[in-house]
GROMACS .gro file of C-alpha atoms in nm:
model
  345
    1MET     CA    1  -2.104   2.742  -3.429
    2THR     CA    2  -1.828   2.977  -3.422
    3PRO     CA    3  -1.407   2.780  -3.471
    4GLU     CA    4  -1.216   2.679  -3.214
    5ALA     CA    5  -1.017   2.996  -3.121
    6PRO     CA    6  -0.616   2.839  -3.240
    7VAL     CA    7  -0.447   2.722  -2.904
    8THR     CA    8  -0.215   2.963  -2.695
    9PRO     CA    9   0.027   2.730  -2.550
   10PRO     CA   10   0.091   2.868  -2.175
   11PRO     CA   11   0.444   3.133  -2.119
   12PRO     CA   12   0.734   2.967  -2.044
   13PRO     CA   13   0.766   2.956  -1.610
   14ALA     CA   14   0.987   3.279  -1.509
   15ALA     CA   15   1.305   3.112  -1.359
   16ALA     CA   16   1.295   3.011  -1.806
   17ARG     CA   17   1.272   3.417  -1.936
   18GLU     CA   18   1.613   3.549  -2.067
   19GLY     CA   19   1.757   3.781  -1.874
   20GLU     CA   20   1.582   3.584  -1.551
   21GLU     CA   21   1.755   3.424  -1.326
   22SER     CA   22   1.676   3.091  -1.255
   23ALA     CA   23   1.460   2.931  -0.915
   24PRO     CA   24   1.663   2.732  -0.659
   25ALA     CA   25   1.602   2.433  -0.749
   26ARG     CA   26   1.502   2.149  -0.397
   27THR     CA   27   1.779   1.991  -0.225
   28PRO     CA   28   1.682   1.643  -0.240
   29ALA     CA   29   1.659   1.668   0.115
   30GLU     CA   30   1.354   1.814   0.100
   31ALA     CA   31   1.161   1.682  -0.197
   32VAL     CA   32   0.847   1.556  -0.169
   33PRO     CA   33   0.798   1.228  -0.388
   34PRO     CA   34   0.469   1.100  -0.491
   35ALA     CA   35   0.318   0.790  -0.362
   36VAL     CA   36   0.350   0.560  -0.522
   37ILE     CA   37   0.097   0.289  -0.448
   38ALA     CA   38   0.098  -0.054  -0.578
   39PRO     CA   39  -0.241  -0.231  -0.688
   40PRO     CA   40  -0.415  -0.415  -0.388
   41LEU     CA   41  -0.480  -0.741  -0.637
   42ASN     CA   42  -0.084  -0.775  -0.616
   43LEU     CA   43  -0.001  -0.777  -0.321
   44LEU     CA   44   0.053  -1.180  -0.254
   45GLU     CA   45   0.349  -1.142  -0.575
   46ARG     CA   46   0.496  -0.805  -0.348
   47MET     CA   47   0.516  -1.000  -0.095
   48ARG     CA   48   0.611  -1.263  -0.326
   49ALA     CA   49   0.898  -1.010  -0.432
   50GLY     CA   50   0.992  -0.899  -0.148
   51LEU     CA   51   1.036  -1.221   0.015
   52ALA     CA   52   1.223  -1.354  -0.242
   53LYS     CA   53   1.651  -1.394  -0.099
   54THR     CA   54   1.459  -1.554   0.223
   55GLN     CA   55   1.328  -1.775  -0.067
   56THR     CA   56   1.612  -1.864  -0.151
   57SER     CA   57   1.853  -1.939   0.129
   58LEU     CA   58   1.528  -2.129   0.287
   59VAL     CA   59   1.294  -2.327   0.073
   60GLY     CA   60   1.441  -2.326  -0.169
   61ARG     CA   61   1.819  -2.438  -0.035
   62ILE     CA   62   1.491  -2.717   0.094
   63ASP     CA   63   1.380  -2.750  -0.238
   64ALA     CA   64   1.689  -2.868  -0.413
   65LEU     CA   65   1.779  -3.028  -0.063
   66LEU     CA   66   1.449  -3.292  -0.161
   67GLY     CA   67   1.441  -3.315  -0.536
   68ALA     CA   68   1.786  -3.514  -0.479
   69GLY     CA   69   1.551  -3.775  -0.419
   70LYS     CA   70   1.653  -3.884  -0.089
   71LYS     CA   71   1.435  -4.110   0.118
   72VAL     CA   72   1.306  -3.888   0.443
   73ASP     CA   73   1.546  -4.042   0.695
   74ALA     CA   74   1.724  -3.930   1.050
   75ASP     CA   75   2.000  -3.749   0.793
   76LEU     CA   76   1.744  -3.542   0.602
   77LEU     CA   77   1.587  -3.393   0.897
   78GLU     CA   78   1.940  -3.317   0.946
   79GLU     CA   79   2.070  -3.095   0.664
   80ILE     CA   80   1.756  -2.911   0.729
   81GLU     CA   81   1.811  -2.838   1.068
   82GLU     CA   82   2.117  -2.687   0.937
   83ILE     CA   83   1.966  -2.519   0.675
   84LEU     CA   84   1.693  -2.333   0.952
   85ILE     CA   85   1.912  -2.250   1.136
   86THR     CA   86   2.190  -1.965   0.874
   87ALA     CA   87   1.782  -1.908   0.777
   88ASP     CA   88   1.818  -1.703   1.111
   89LEU     CA   89   1.557  -1.954   1.271
   90GLY     CA   90   1.701  -1.905   1.586
   91MET     CA   91   1.783  -2.256   1.831
   92LYS     CA   92   1.498  -2.271   1.992
   93THR     CA   93   1.331  -2.212   1.741
   94THR     CA   94   1.485  -2.536   1.470
   95ARG     CA   95   1.435  -2.764   1.772
   96GLU     CA   96   1.088  -2.706   1.778
   97LEU     CA   97   1.062  -2.703   1.439
   98MET     CA   98   1.210  -3.031   1.438
   99GLY     CA   99   1.069  -3.190   1.758
  100SER     CA  100   0.731  -3.082   1.543
  101LEU     CA  101   0.858  -3.295   1.198
  102GLU     CA  102   1.066  -3.604   1.420
  103LYS     CA  103   0.760  -3.640   1.568
  104ARG     CA  104   0.514  -3.637   1.251
  105PHE     CA  105   0.751  -3.899   1.065
  106ASP     CA  106   0.896  -4.103   1.319
  107GLY     CA  107   0.907  -4.444   1.248
  108THR     CA  108   0.622  -4.392   0.910
  109ASP     CA  109   0.753  -4.550   0.643
  110GLY     CA  110   0.660  -4.443   0.312
  111ALA     CA  111   0.727  -4.030   0.369
  112THR     CA  112   0.702  -3.840   0.073
  113PRO     CA  113   0.939  -3.566   0.079
  114GLU     CA  114   0.642  -3.309  -0.057
  115ALA     CA  115   0.528  -3.452   0.293
  116LEU     CA  116   0.750  -3.310   0.471
  117ARG     CA  117   0.817  -2.983   0.317
  118ARG     CA  118   0.412  -2.918   0.342
  119ALA     CA  119   0.429  -3.031   0.697
  120LEU     CA  120   0.730  -2.829   0.753
  121GLN     CA  121   0.470  -2.497   0.640
  122GLU     CA  122   0.243  -2.580   0.842
  123GLU     CA  123   0.473  -2.605   1.125
  124ILE     CA  124   0.603  -2.226   1.021
  125GLY     CA  125   0.262  -2.074   1.022
  126ALA     CA  126   0.154  -2.194   1.314
  127ARG     CA  127   0.373  -2.014   1.554
  128LEU     CA  128   0.361  -1.797   1.360
  129ARG     CA  129  -0.016  -1.781   1.429
  130LEU     CA  130   0.011  -1.556   1.804
  131GLU     CA  131  -0.299  -1.571   2.004
  132ALA     CA  132  -0.311  -1.184   1.946
  133ALA     CA  133  -0.608  -0.972   1.922
  134PRO     CA  134  -0.540  -0.705   1.599
  135ILE     CA  135  -0.512  -0.308   1.733
  136ASP     CA  136  -0.802  -0.097   1.775
  137TYR     CA  137  -0.773   0.174   1.623
  138SER     CA  138  -1.095   0.231   1.824
  139ALA     CA  139  -1.067   0.132   2.139
  140ALA     CA  140  -0.907   0.547   2.217
  141SER     CA  141  -0.999   0.801   2.115
  142PRO     CA  142  -0.691   1.007   1.993
  143PHE     CA  143  -0.574   0.630   2.007
  144VAL     CA  144  -0.167   0.664   2.124
  145ILE     CA  145   0.110   0.444   1.937
  146MET     CA  146   0.416   0.470   2.112
  147VAL     CA  147   0.705   0.333   1.829
  148VAL     CA  148   1.053   0.252   2.013
  149GLY     CA  149   1.417   0.131   1.845
  150VAL     CA  150   1.728   0.151   1.782
  151ASN     CA  151   1.873   0.439   1.554
  152GLY     CA  152   1.944   0.374   1.168
  153VAL     CA  153   1.645   0.022   1.222
  154GLY     CA  154   1.437   0.291   1.029
  155LYS     CA  155   1.218   0.372   1.223
  156THR     CA  156   1.115   0.732   1.194
  157THR     CA  157   1.082   0.619   0.809
  158THR     CA  158   0.800   0.370   0.926
  159ILE     CA  159   0.635   0.612   1.110
  160GLY     CA  160   0.574   0.803   0.839
  161LYS     CA  161   0.464   0.480   0.624
  162LEU     CA  162   0.200   0.389   0.866
  163ALA     CA  163   0.101   0.761   0.843
  164HIS     CA  164   0.011   0.724   0.576
  165TYR     CA  165  -0.159   0.342   0.598
  166LEU     CA  166  -0.366   0.519   0.836
  167SER     CA  167  -0.422   0.843   0.658
  168SER     CA  168  -0.529   0.651   0.331
  169GLN     CA  169  -0.862   0.432   0.520
  170GLY     CA  170  -0.987   0.795   0.683
  171LYS     CA  171  -0.867   0.824   0.957
  172LYS     CA  172  -0.667   1.125   1.137
  173VAL     CA  173  -0.304   1.086   1.200
  174VAL     CA  174  -0.127   1.331   1.406
  175LEU     CA  175   0.268   1.222   1.453
  176GLY     CA  176   0.467   1.350   1.776
  177ALA     CA  177   0.904   1.361   1.676
  178GLY     CA  178   0.956   1.259   1.946
  179ASP     CA  179   1.288   1.182   1.857
  180THR     CA  180   1.526   1.507   1.963
  181PHE     CA  181   1.810   1.435   1.957
  182ARG     CA  182   1.974   1.303   1.691
  183ALA     CA  183   2.005   1.515   1.452
  184ALA     CA  184   1.795   1.592   1.174
  185ALA     CA  185   1.523   1.375   1.242
  186ALA     CA  186   1.222   1.644   1.267
  187GLU     CA  187   1.280   1.746   0.939
  188GLN     CA  188   1.273   1.344   0.908
  189LEU     CA  189   0.913   1.354   0.980
  190VAL     CA  190   0.795   1.682   0.927
  191ILE     CA  191   0.851   1.583   0.537
  192TRP     CA  192   0.721   1.241   0.537
  193GLY     CA  193   0.443   1.481   0.755
  194GLU     CA  194   0.423   1.605   0.382
  195ARG     CA  195   0.392   1.288   0.232
  196SER     CA  196   0.090   1.141   0.357
  197GLY     CA  197  -0.079   1.523   0.470
  198VAL     CA  198  -0.053   1.435   0.867
  199ASP     CA  199   0.036   1.743   1.081
  200VAL     CA  200   0.349   1.653   1.301
  201ILE     CA  201   0.419   1.845   1.614
  202ARG     CA  202   0.795   1.954   1.729
  203HIS     CA  203   1.030   2.080   1.918
  204ASP     CA  204   1.386   2.193   1.870
  205GLU     CA  205   1.669   1.982   1.840
  206GLY     CA  206   1.773   1.895   2.173
  207SER     CA  207   1.533   1.919   2.333
  208ASP     CA  208   1.344   1.740   2.587
  209PRO     CA  209   1.142   1.433   2.517
  210ALA     CA  210   0.835   1.430   2.758
  211ALA     CA  211   0.754   1.771   2.697
  212VAL     CA  212   0.695   1.748   2.277
  213ALA     CA  213   0.478   1.335   2.382
  214PHE     CA  214   0.298   1.661   2.659
  215ASP     CA  215   0.205   1.900   2.310
  216ALA     CA  216   0.152   1.598   2.039
  217ALA     CA  217  -0.076   1.457   2.283
  218ARG     CA  218  -0.276   1.812   2.325
  219ALA     CA  219  -0.293   1.890   2.016
  220ALA     CA  220  -0.374   1.499   1.932
  221VAL     CA  221  -0.650   1.528   2.124
  222ALA     CA  222  -0.748   1.906   2.022
  223ARG     CA  223  -0.759   1.869   1.699
  224LYS     CA  224  -0.985   1.545   1.762
  225ALA     CA  225  -0.739   1.291   1.594
  226ASP     CA  226  -0.768   0.912   1.582
  227VAL     CA  227  -0.405   0.796   1.566
  228LEU     CA  228  -0.124   0.958   1.758
  229ILE     CA  229   0.187   0.828   1.689
  230LEU     CA  230   0.515   0.940   1.905
  231ASP     CA  231   0.906   0.846   1.756
  232THR     CA  232   1.113   0.841   2.040
  233ALA     CA  233   1.457   0.842   2.046
  234GLY     CA  234   1.674   0.541   1.984
  235ARG     CA  235   2.087   0.616   2.149
  236LEU     CA  236   2.219   0.281   2.216
  237HIS     CA  237   1.921   0.017   2.438
  238THR     CA  238   2.159  -0.118   2.725
  239LYS     CA  239   2.244   0.297   2.733
  240VAL     CA  240   1.981   0.290   3.057
  241ASN     CA  241   1.977   0.659   3.037
  242LEU     CA  242   1.708   0.576   2.710
  243MET     CA  243   1.469   0.369   2.890
  244GLU     CA  244   1.462   0.565   3.182
  245GLU     CA  245   1.304   0.868   2.901
  246LEU     CA  246   1.104   0.625   2.746
  247LYS     CA  247   0.976   0.579   3.117
  248LYS     CA  248   0.954   0.928   3.115
  249VAL     CA  249   0.735   0.961   2.820
  250ARG     CA  250   0.502   0.687   2.916
  251ARG     CA  251   0.408   0.820   3.246
  252VAL     CA  252   0.374   1.201   3.046
  253LEU     CA  253   0.122   1.016   2.722
  254ASP     CA  254  -0.094   0.860   3.055
  255ARG     CA  255  -0.202   1.179   3.190
  256GLU     CA  256  -0.295   1.320   2.966
  257ILE     CA  257  -0.461   1.021   2.774
  258PRO     CA  258  -0.535   0.765   2.990
  259GLY     CA  259  -0.440   0.417   2.919
  260ALA     CA  260  -0.159   0.575   2.660
  261PRO     CA  261   0.030   0.476   2.488
  262HIS     CA  262  -0.279   0.183   2.385
  263GLU     CA  263  -0.021  -0.012   2.113
  264THR     CA  264   0.458  -0.009   2.175
  265LEU     CA  265   0.565  -0.073   1.822
  266LEU     CA  266   0.948  -0.160   1.855
  267VAL     CA  267   1.103  -0.127   1.497
  268LEU     CA  268   1.349  -0.340   1.395
  269ASP     CA  269   1.635  -0.398   1.157
  270ALA     CA  270   1.556  -0.816   0.971
  271THR     CA  271   1.894  -0.747   0.792
  272THR     CA  272   2.039  -0.800   1.173
  273GLY     CA  273   1.942  -1.104   1.209
  274GLN     CA  274   1.948  -1.206   1.622
  275ASN     CA  275   2.122  -0.904   1.750
  276ALA     CA  276   1.708  -0.791   1.606
  277LEU     CA  277   1.624  -1.080   1.933
  278VAL     CA  278   1.853  -0.887   2.181
  279GLN     CA  279   1.686  -0.575   2.170
  280ALA     CA  280   1.376  -0.642   2.143
  281ARG     CA  281   1.416  -0.822   2.488
  282LEU     CA  282   1.571  -0.551   2.552
  283PHE     CA  283   1.314  -0.374   2.430
  284LYS     CA  284   1.057  -0.558   2.610
  285GLU     CA  285   1.212  -0.599   2.959
  286THR     CA  286   1.156  -0.180   3.020
  287VAL     CA  287   0.909  -0.088   2.817
  288ALA     CA  288   0.607  -0.362   2.785
  289ILE     CA  289   0.633  -0.392   2.418
  290SER     CA  290   0.221  -0.518   2.257
  291GLY     CA  291   0.444  -0.488   1.845
  292ILE     CA  292   0.671  -0.528   1.611
  293ALA     CA  293   0.743  -0.337   1.254
  294LEU     CA  294   0.969  -0.593   1.080
  295THR     CA  295   1.173  -0.321   0.824
  296LYS     CA  296   1.344  -0.422   0.503
  297LEU     CA  297   1.259  -0.752   0.494
  298ASP     CA  298   1.311  -0.711   0.114
  299GLY     CA  299   1.650  -0.669   0.135
  300THR     CA  300   1.755  -0.980   0.361
  301ALA     CA  301   1.881  -1.432   0.321
  302ARG     CA  302   1.759  -1.437   0.716
  303GLY     CA  303   1.369  -1.363   0.695
  304GLY     CA  304   1.325  -1.665   0.950
  305ILE     CA  305   1.435  -1.420   1.182
  306VAL     CA  306   0.995  -1.369   1.185
  307VAL     CA  307   0.887  -1.707   1.320
  308ALA     CA  308   1.214  -1.660   1.563
  309ILE     CA  309   1.039  -1.296   1.713
  310GLY     CA  310   0.707  -1.467   1.729
  311CYS     CA  311   0.845  -1.825   1.876
  312GLU     CA  312   1.053  -1.618   2.098
  313LEU     CA  313   0.971  -1.356   2.235
  314ASN     CA  314   0.533  -1.433   2.177
  315LEU     CA  315   0.591  -1.114   2.025
  316PRO     CA  316   0.260  -1.029   1.746
  317VAL     CA  317   0.458  -0.972   1.396
  318ARG     CA  318   0.224  -0.616   1.339
  319PHE     CA  319   0.362  -0.463   1.014
  320VAL     CA  320   0.630  -0.590   0.791
  321GLY     CA  321   0.852  -0.347   0.570
  322ILE     CA  322   0.822  -0.531   0.171
  323GLY     CA  323   0.984  -0.284  -0.054
  324GLU     CA  324   1.109   0.139  -0.002
  325GLY     CA  325   0.809   0.233  -0.185
  326ILE     CA  326   0.540   0.460   0.122
  327ASP     CA  327   0.322   0.181   0.067
  328ASP     CA  328   0.523  -0.120   0.103
  329LEU     CA  329   0.535  -0.116   0.501
  330ARG     CA  330   0.170  -0.374   0.560
  331PRO     CA  331  -0.015  -0.469   0.834
  332PHE     CA  332   0.194  -0.841   0.890
  333GLU     CA  333  -0.061  -1.219   0.750
  334PRO     CA  334   0.096  -1.493   0.866
  335ASP     CA  335  -0.090  -1.755   0.625
  336LEU     CA  336   0.015  -1.511   0.351
  337PHE     CA  337   0.362  -1.438   0.443
  338VAL     CA  338   0.350  -1.859   0.464
  339GLU     CA  339   0.142  -1.867   0.102
  340ALA     CA  340   0.450  -1.619  -0.052
  341LEU     CA  341   0.701  -1.810   0.144
  342PHE     CA  342   0.728  -2.126  -0.043
  343GLN     CA  343   0.442  -2.096  -0.313
  344ARG     CA  344   0.655  -2.282  -0.653
  345ASP     CA  345   0.681  -2.082  -0.918
   0.00000   0.00000   0.00000
């Protein structure tokens, strides 16, 4: 056997050679960070981490109250009601929950705090399990998702993470950069497209969003995409022009792909609390919302808004954002959510 040849170190990169100018570094906006994928078996722990603030402000306070040696009576229920309201479950949802608890424990002798805690967990879980069919991406080809929401809620980021989620399942995804009015919105979506390995159809800033929808629909059909996700403008939801524009986009999509959009996803920021409900009502009246994507759930102590959305608007929460990673947009699972919220250390 011949001896191994000595390993010669590779030459330094061109930018580091003596006498040569360094190549300009990519700016943060251009850089595409690697996708960090967390182990799927750790999903409950990740959900618990994302709900840590809500858990402390809601279940943590209830546990402190129930652990104070108080008996289950009208005064205790009143204190629980106050906690639910401050966790942003809203008045309507809170009253429904309290009405159910009062029926369960009305005139019950010897009711324990643990039984009350368990009943509250069951009642919250029941209100999250809406009778809504899961998204069936095979129902159309391509399956079209139109994403709406006001500026600043994390709409473009949500689209990028959703594209990554679907492409990681083997689906061919095309993105349409239909938010042509916000500066750099298309550029931001292109970066997310690079991260997720999907095509992005875009026009120049200020172009007609309906024209982008038209080209994106044509491209998705020609490229035999499984899913088309279309971003839309996110100016103030009170603007009549914006709502008319969204209706026009829907008409264009339906003309090119019959039945499209097959899912209209409203992105809401969990940290805005009850204001998110106001936005949802207005969008629902105008563009027939079929589901909610709730972002920044990991950054708020008022995650009770998840329960309020389902109870007050009768809309399913489709996705929740529980972190900043590319895979931290998760399909919403009511049972997992309630388990993570109520699980003790």
